[in-house]
């Protein structure tokens, strides 16, 4: 592994054996690649997740979207407010439950989702570039196992809507 640090360094070795360090570092790298690829579109990975979830099935309440993307309700409410402020989604109070805010994609939001397809694909490709196809498949499979196996420990649980299109 060549990251410009002496591999014999004990601090380096400790970091490379610490999954928390490696996961955080990989997230930093992914975020940097996402920012490079999406320059000028003014969107974050979390905002894109929300837009994609709303785009898959609009008219759901914020809590359902939060569960689908593994975000806590407060974070989702904050992201939804920013997306609404940017004209990417519309929030409406449910007629059946005044406590629920339903999310709908706007034309501008759909446009951003379309424009983000290539930058997102590029981000994913660049983040996995050091791996060959077999390693990519294994890596993604192992990540899915870790996410599924650790989901119960997360502050915000991930609950995929099996009825979503």
XYZ file of N, CA and C in Angstrom:
495
model
N 0.858 -1.175 0.000
C 0.000 0.000 0.000
C 0.896 1.227 0.000
N 0.734 2.090 -0.990
C 1.581 3.268 -1.104
C 0.746 4.529 -0.939
N 0.792 5.099 0.276
C 0.101 6.369 0.506
C 1.070 7.435 0.975
N 2.335 7.200 0.693
C 3.333 8.218 0.990
C 3.791 8.240 2.432
N 3.482 7.198 3.162
C 3.900 7.116 4.556
C 4.740 5.860 4.707
N 5.783 5.939 5.490
C 6.647 4.791 5.728
C 5.826 3.653 6.332
N 5.706 2.555 5.591
C 4.908 1.414 6.036
C 5.450 0.778 7.320
N 6.693 1.062 7.635
C 7.275 0.519 8.861
C 6.871 1.345 10.082
N 6.307 2.511 9.851
C 5.882 3.406 10.927
C 4.774 2.739 11.734
N 4.930 2.673 13.055
C 3.951 1.981 13.890
C 2.604 2.709 13.915
N 2.614 4.040 13.818
C 1.350 4.783 13.775
C 0.594 4.449 12.496
N 1.332 4.328 11.393
C 0.728 3.946 10.122
C 0.102 2.557 10.236
N 0.848 1.629 10.789
C 0.350 0.256 10.934
C -0.914 0.219 11.790
N -0.921 0.971 12.875
C -2.089 1.000 13.750
C -3.303 1.566 13.017
N -3.093 2.610 12.233
C -4.196 3.199 11.475
C -4.747 2.233 10.440
N -3.860 1.508 9.765
C -4.283 0.590 8.716
C -5.008 -0.636 9.272
N -4.893 -0.871 10.574
C -5.594 -1.993 11.208
C -6.832 -1.533 11.963
N -7.146 -0.254 11.877
C -8.289 0.321 12.584
C -9.416 0.567 11.582
N -10.493 -0.254 11.614
C -11.559 -0.062 10.630
C -12.209 1.316 10.721
N -12.326 1.878 11.899
C -12.925 3.200 12.042
C -12.139 4.255 11.290
N -10.819 4.214 11.398
C -9.965 5.149 10.677
C -10.139 4.984 9.174
N -10.086 3.727 8.714
C -10.173 3.464 7.284
C -11.539 3.856 6.718
N -12.601 3.566 7.442
C -13.952 3.928 6.984
C -14.094 5.446 6.917
N -13.628 6.147 7.958
C -13.699 7.611 7.968
C -12.878 8.184 6.825
N -11.682 7.651 6.609
C -10.816 8.158 5.545
C -11.435 7.908 4.177
N -11.997 6.732 3.966
C -12.644 6.429 2.694
C -13.832 7.361 2.469
N -14.577 7.668 3.526
C -15.689 8.608 3.410
C -15.182 9.996 3.002
N -14.058 10.415 3.571
C -13.468 11.704 3.194
C -13.083 11.715 1.716
N -12.497 10.633 1.263
C -12.088 10.525 -0.133
C -13.317 10.556 -1.037
N -14.352 9.799 -0.678
C -15.575 9.766 -1.469
C -16.209 11.162 -1.535
N -16.259 11.842 -0.393
C -16.853 13.186 -0.352
C -16.068 14.149 -1.249
N -14.746 14.041 -1.250
C -13.924 14.908 -2.103
C -14.182 14.611 -3.581
N -14.264 13.341 -3.936
C -14.549 12.972 -5.324
C -15.944 13.444 -5.738
N -16.914 13.288 -4.853
C -18.283 13.748 -5.123
C -18.293 15.252 -5.372
N -17.582 15.992 -4.534
C -17.518 17.451 -4.693
C -16.888 17.828 -6.032
N -15.828 17.133 -6.421
C -15.187 17.405 -7.712
C -16.134 17.124 -8.877
N -16.806 16.002 -8.807
C -17.676 15.583 -9.908
C -18.947 16.428 -10.018
N -19.422 16.943 -8.898
C -20.705 17.668 -8.905
C -20.526 19.184 -8.821
N -19.321 19.656 -9.110
C -19.051 21.091 -9.022
C -20.081 21.872 -9.846
N -20.586 22.945 -9.241
C -21.564 23.786 -9.909
C -23.000 23.351 -9.708
N -23.228 22.144 -9.192
C -24.590 21.657 -8.984
C -25.073 21.913 -7.561
N -24.175 22.308 -6.679
C -24.525 22.711 -5.315
C -25.397 21.688 -4.600
N -24.896 20.452 -4.516
C -25.633 19.390 -3.838
C -24.656 18.503 -3.075
N -25.097 17.991 -1.936
C -24.280 17.110 -1.120
C -24.744 15.664 -1.318
N -23.918 14.693 -0.923
C -24.358 13.304 -1.038
C -25.667 13.019 -0.286
N -25.833 13.581 0.898
C -27.066 13.346 1.656
C -28.264 13.975 0.939
N -28.085 15.169 0.420
C -29.171 15.809 -0.321
C -29.546 14.974 -1.542
N -28.547 14.429 -2.216
C -28.823 13.591 -3.374
C -29.577 12.332 -2.968
N -29.222 11.750 -1.837
C -29.952 10.567 -1.335
C -31.419 10.895 -1.101
N -31.672 12.049 -0.501
C -33.054 12.455 -0.236
C -33.788 12.669 -1.555
N -33.176 13.392 -2.489
C -33.813 13.616 -3.786
C -34.124 12.300 -4.488
N -33.178 11.374 -4.459
C -33.386 10.085 -5.121
C -34.531 9.315 -4.464
N -34.584 9.323 -3.136
C -35.669 8.620 -2.429
C -37.019 9.237 -2.749
N -37.085 10.559 -2.757
C -38.342 11.243 -3.091
C -38.682 10.986 -4.559
N -37.681 10.963 -5.414
C -37.913 10.702 -6.833
C -38.433 9.306 -7.102
N -37.999 8.340 -6.296
C -38.475 6.967 -6.467
C -39.952 6.842 -6.133
N -40.364 7.554 -5.089
C -41.758 7.450 -4.646
C -42.105 8.710 -3.865
N -42.655 9.693 -4.567
C -43.014 10.952 -3.944
C -44.273 10.835 -3.102
N -44.464 11.830 -2.244
C -45.656 11.868 -1.413
C -45.534 11.103 -0.114
N -44.330 10.640 0.170
C -44.108 9.959 1.454
C -43.709 10.976 2.501
N -43.917 10.611 3.767
C -43.571 11.543 4.826
C -42.074 11.504 5.108
N -41.607 12.565 5.754
C -40.176 12.715 6.047
C -39.634 11.532 6.842
N -40.413 10.983 7.758
C -39.941 9.853 8.574
C -39.639 8.638 7.705
N -40.512 8.364 6.731
C -40.295 7.222 5.840
C -39.025 7.418 5.009
N -38.814 8.638 4.540
C -37.605 8.933 3.768
C -36.374 8.781 4.662
N -36.454 9.281 5.888
C -35.330 9.166 6.827
C -34.961 7.706 7.037
N -35.952 6.847 7.226
C -35.682 5.424 7.424
C -35.096 4.780 6.177
N -35.552 5.214 5.012
C -35.058 4.625 3.769
C -33.583 4.936 3.528
N -33.129 6.102 3.965
C -31.729 6.462 3.712
C -30.858 6.342 4.963
N -31.447 5.930 6.087
C -30.664 5.754 7.309
C -30.253 7.065 7.941
N -31.133 8.066 7.898
C -30.852 9.367 8.517
C -31.802 9.564 9.693
N -31.346 10.297 10.698
C -32.258 10.583 11.800
C -33.243 11.652 11.349
N -34.363 11.739 12.051
C -35.445 12.641 11.638
C -35.025 14.107 11.646
N -34.225 14.493 12.626
C -33.796 15.898 12.699
C -32.924 16.265 11.495
N -32.008 15.382 11.144
C -31.151 15.617 9.983
C -31.991 15.684 8.720
N -32.918 14.737 8.588
C -33.763 14.726 7.399
C -34.576 16.011 7.295
N -35.123 16.468 8.418
C -35.918 17.708 8.408
C -35.058 18.889 7.960
N -33.830 18.941 8.426
C -32.917 20.019 8.052
C -32.559 19.957 6.569
N -32.250 18.755 6.080
C -31.912 18.591 4.661
C -33.122 18.929 3.795
N -34.307 18.464 4.212
C -35.529 18.743 3.447
C -35.790 20.247 3.383
N -35.552 20.941 4.479
C -35.753 22.395 4.486
C -34.810 23.075 3.498
N -33.548 22.635 3.448
C -32.594 23.214 2.500
C -32.995 22.898 1.053
N -33.441 21.660 0.819
C -33.871 21.289 -0.526
C -35.112 22.072 -0.945
N -36.016 22.272 -0.015
C -37.208 23.060 -0.299
C -36.817 24.516 -0.587
N -35.902 25.047 0.204
C -35.422 26.414 -0.002
C -34.773 26.599 -1.367
N -34.154 25.529 -1.857
C -33.523 25.580 -3.177
C -34.475 25.249 -4.312
N -35.730 24.993 -3.965
C -36.727 24.695 -4.988
C -36.651 23.298 -5.571
N -35.960 22.379 -4.864
C -35.787 21.025 -5.387
C -36.887 20.067 -4.946
N -37.480 20.349 -3.794
C -38.617 19.557 -3.334
C -39.693 20.511 -2.834
N -40.870 19.951 -2.678
C -41.993 20.680 -2.082
C -42.469 19.840 -0.908
N -42.679 20.510 0.213
C -43.225 19.816 1.393
C -44.674 20.249 1.580
N -45.509 19.278 1.944
C -46.920 19.560 2.192
C -47.348 18.802 3.442
N -48.207 19.414 4.224
C -48.733 18.757 5.413
C -49.751 17.714 4.972
N -49.677 16.538 5.556
C -50.607 15.453 5.237
C -52.028 15.832 5.634
N -52.968 15.472 4.796
C -54.377 15.731 5.117
C -54.885 14.809 6.214
N -54.270 13.627 6.337
C -54.743 12.658 7.329
C -54.031 12.768 8.668
N -52.837 13.358 8.671
C -52.078 13.506 9.911
C -51.284 14.806 9.828
N -51.747 15.812 10.514
C -51.144 17.147 10.447
C -49.686 17.177 10.909
N -49.236 16.131 11.598
C -47.843 16.079 12.065
C -46.888 15.660 10.958
N -47.418 15.048 9.925
C -46.577 14.535 8.842
C -46.368 15.579 7.753
N -45.112 15.648 7.298
C -44.795 16.482 6.139
C -44.449 15.539 4.996
N -45.193 15.662 3.917
C -44.991 14.828 2.741
C -44.050 15.534 1.776
N -43.195 14.751 1.141
C -42.186 15.317 0.243
C -42.485 14.970 -1.207
N -42.353 15.970 -2.067
C -42.584 15.825 -3.498
C -41.431 16.462 -4.253
N -41.005 15.818 -5.319
C -39.941 16.347 -6.163
C -40.510 17.430 -7.082
N -39.781 18.513 -7.230
C -40.174 19.560 -8.176
C -39.493 19.280 -9.518
N -39.867 20.027 -10.520
C -39.223 19.898 -11.833
C -37.729 20.191 -11.714
N -37.384 21.190 -10.913
C -35.969 21.522 -10.703
C -35.244 20.370 -10.007
N -35.911 19.744 -9.039
C -35.321 18.599 -8.354
C -35.107 17.427 -9.291
N -36.074 17.163 -10.157
C -35.938 16.083 -11.138
C -34.787 16.387 -12.095
N -34.638 17.651 -12.465
C -33.548 18.054 -13.343
C -32.186 17.799 -12.689
N -32.070 18.137 -11.416
C -30.808 17.900 -10.692
C -30.527 16.400 -10.609
N -31.553 15.604 -10.335
C -31.366 14.145 -10.300
C -30.834 13.638 -11.634
N -31.381 14.141 -12.714
C -30.925 13.736 -14.045
C -29.490 14.196 -14.284
N -29.202 15.445 -13.946
C -27.853 15.985 -14.138
C -26.815 15.262 -13.270
N -27.240 14.698 -12.128
C -26.308 14.051 -11.200
C -25.995 12.606 -11.568
N -26.667 12.047 -12.551
C -26.418 10.650 -12.890
C -24.973 10.401 -13.302
N -24.457 11.212 -14.201
C -23.072 11.030 -14.665
C -22.063 11.367 -13.560
N -22.207 12.514 -12.867
C -21.264 12.781 -11.776
C -21.262 11.696 -10.698
N -22.433 11.155 -10.382
C -22.498 10.096 -9.377
C -21.807 8.831 -9.884
N -22.063 8.470 -11.128
C -21.397 7.298 -11.711
C -19.880 7.501 -11.720
N -19.432 8.711 -12.072
C -17.997 9.006 -12.076
C -17.412 8.915 -10.673
N -18.147 9.438 -9.689
C -17.680 9.370 -8.300
C -17.521 7.919 -7.873
N -18.528 7.124 -8.157
C -18.467 5.707 -7.776
C -17.329 4.994 -8.491
N -17.181 5.258 -9.773
C -16.108 4.633 -10.551
C -14.740 5.035 -10.003
N -14.547 6.309 -9.760
C -13.255 6.785 -9.265
C -12.960 6.253 -7.865
N -13.983 6.145 -7.026
C -13.737 5.663 -5.663
C -13.370 4.179 -5.649
N -13.850 3.436 -6.632
C -13.550 1.998 -6.701
C -12.427 1.664 -7.682
N -11.865 2.669 -8.338
C -10.860 2.462 -9.385
C -9.666 1.596 -8.965
N -9.177 1.689 -7.726
C -8.037 0.848 -7.370
C -8.347 -0.656 -7.332
N -9.625 -1.015 -7.384
C -10.018 -2.419 -7.300
C -10.339 -2.982 -8.676
N -9.971 -4.250 -8.898
C -10.393 -4.888 -10.144
C -11.858 -5.321 -9.983
N -12.524 -5.733 -11.061
C -13.952 -6.054 -10.990
C -14.325 -7.084 -9.913
N -13.509 -8.101 -9.743
C -13.783 -9.109 -8.714
C -13.659 -8.509 -7.319
N -12.638 -7.689 -7.113
C -12.454 -7.031 -5.817
C -13.597 -6.055 -5.534
N -14.056 -5.353 -6.559
C -15.174 -4.426 -6.381
C -16.413 -5.166 -5.887
N -16.723 -6.263 -6.553
C -17.896 -7.047 -6.175
C -17.766 -7.542 -4.734
N -16.589 -8.044 -4.376
C -16.358 -8.518 -3.017
C -16.443 -7.375 -2.017
N -15.806 -6.253 -2.324
C -15.810 -5.093 -1.429
C -17.236 -4.615 -1.162
N -18.021 -4.444 -2.218
C -19.402 -3.977 -2.047
C -20.236 -4.995 -1.283
N -19.988 -6.268 -1.528
C -20.694 -7.325 -0.795
C -20.347 -7.280 0.690
N -19.078 -7.115 0.991
C -18.650 -7.032 2.394
C -19.190 -5.776 3.068
N -19.195 -4.652 2.357
C -19.785 -3.433 2.922
C -21.262 -3.653 3.255
N -21.990 -4.290 2.346
C -23.413 -4.555 2.576
C -23.607 -5.448 3.802
N -22.749 -6.434 3.968
C -22.830 -7.311 5.137
C -22.582 -6.513 6.412
N -21.572 -5.653 6.390
C -21.272 -4.840 7.566
C -22.407 -3.881 7.900
N -22.982 -3.249 6.884
C -24.086 -2.308 7.111
C -25.298 -3.061 7.657
N -25.622 -4.176 7.040
C -26.770 -4.961 7.499
C -26.539 -5.490 8.916
N -25.358 -6.021 9.159
C -25.050 -6.601 10.467
C -24.934 -5.579 11.584
N -24.589 -4.348 11.232
C -24.432 -3.313 12.256
C -25.593 -2.346 12.342
N -26.597 -2.516 11.508
C -27.707 -1.564 11.438
C -28.363 -1.330 12.790
N -28.502 -2.379 13.592
C -29.193 -2.229 14.881
C -28.421 -1.332 15.846
N -27.150 -1.083 15.587
C -26.341 -0.231 16.468
C -26.375 1.241 16.068
N -26.893 1.524 14.890
C -26.907 2.897 14.383
C -27.941 3.735 15.117
N -27.624 5.000 15.274
C -28.570 5.943 15.882
C -29.832 6.028 15.038
N -29.670 6.058 13.726
C -30.807 6.059 12.797
C -30.768 4.747 12.026
N -31.813 3.973 12.145
C -31.872 2.672 11.482
C -32.190 2.845 9.999
N -31.661 1.936 9.214
C -31.950 1.881 7.794
C -33.040 0.839 7.606
N -34.177 1.271 7.063
C -35.288 0.355 6.800
C -35.736 0.578 5.373
N -35.310 -0.316 4.503
C -35.670 -0.161 3.098
C -37.138 -0.500 2.898
N -37.830 0.345 2.176
C -39.243 0.141 1.854
C -39.326 -0.907 0.760
N -39.793 -2.087 1.111
C -39.870 -3.180 0.142
C -40.929 -2.940 -0.930
N -41.823 -1.979 -0.702
C -42.887 -1.713 -1.669
C -42.522 -0.591 -2.628
N -41.373 0.048 -2.425
C -40.959 1.154 -3.305
C -40.655 0.626 -4.685
N -40.917 1.440 -5.696
C -40.646 1.051 -7.084
C -39.178 1.051 -7.371
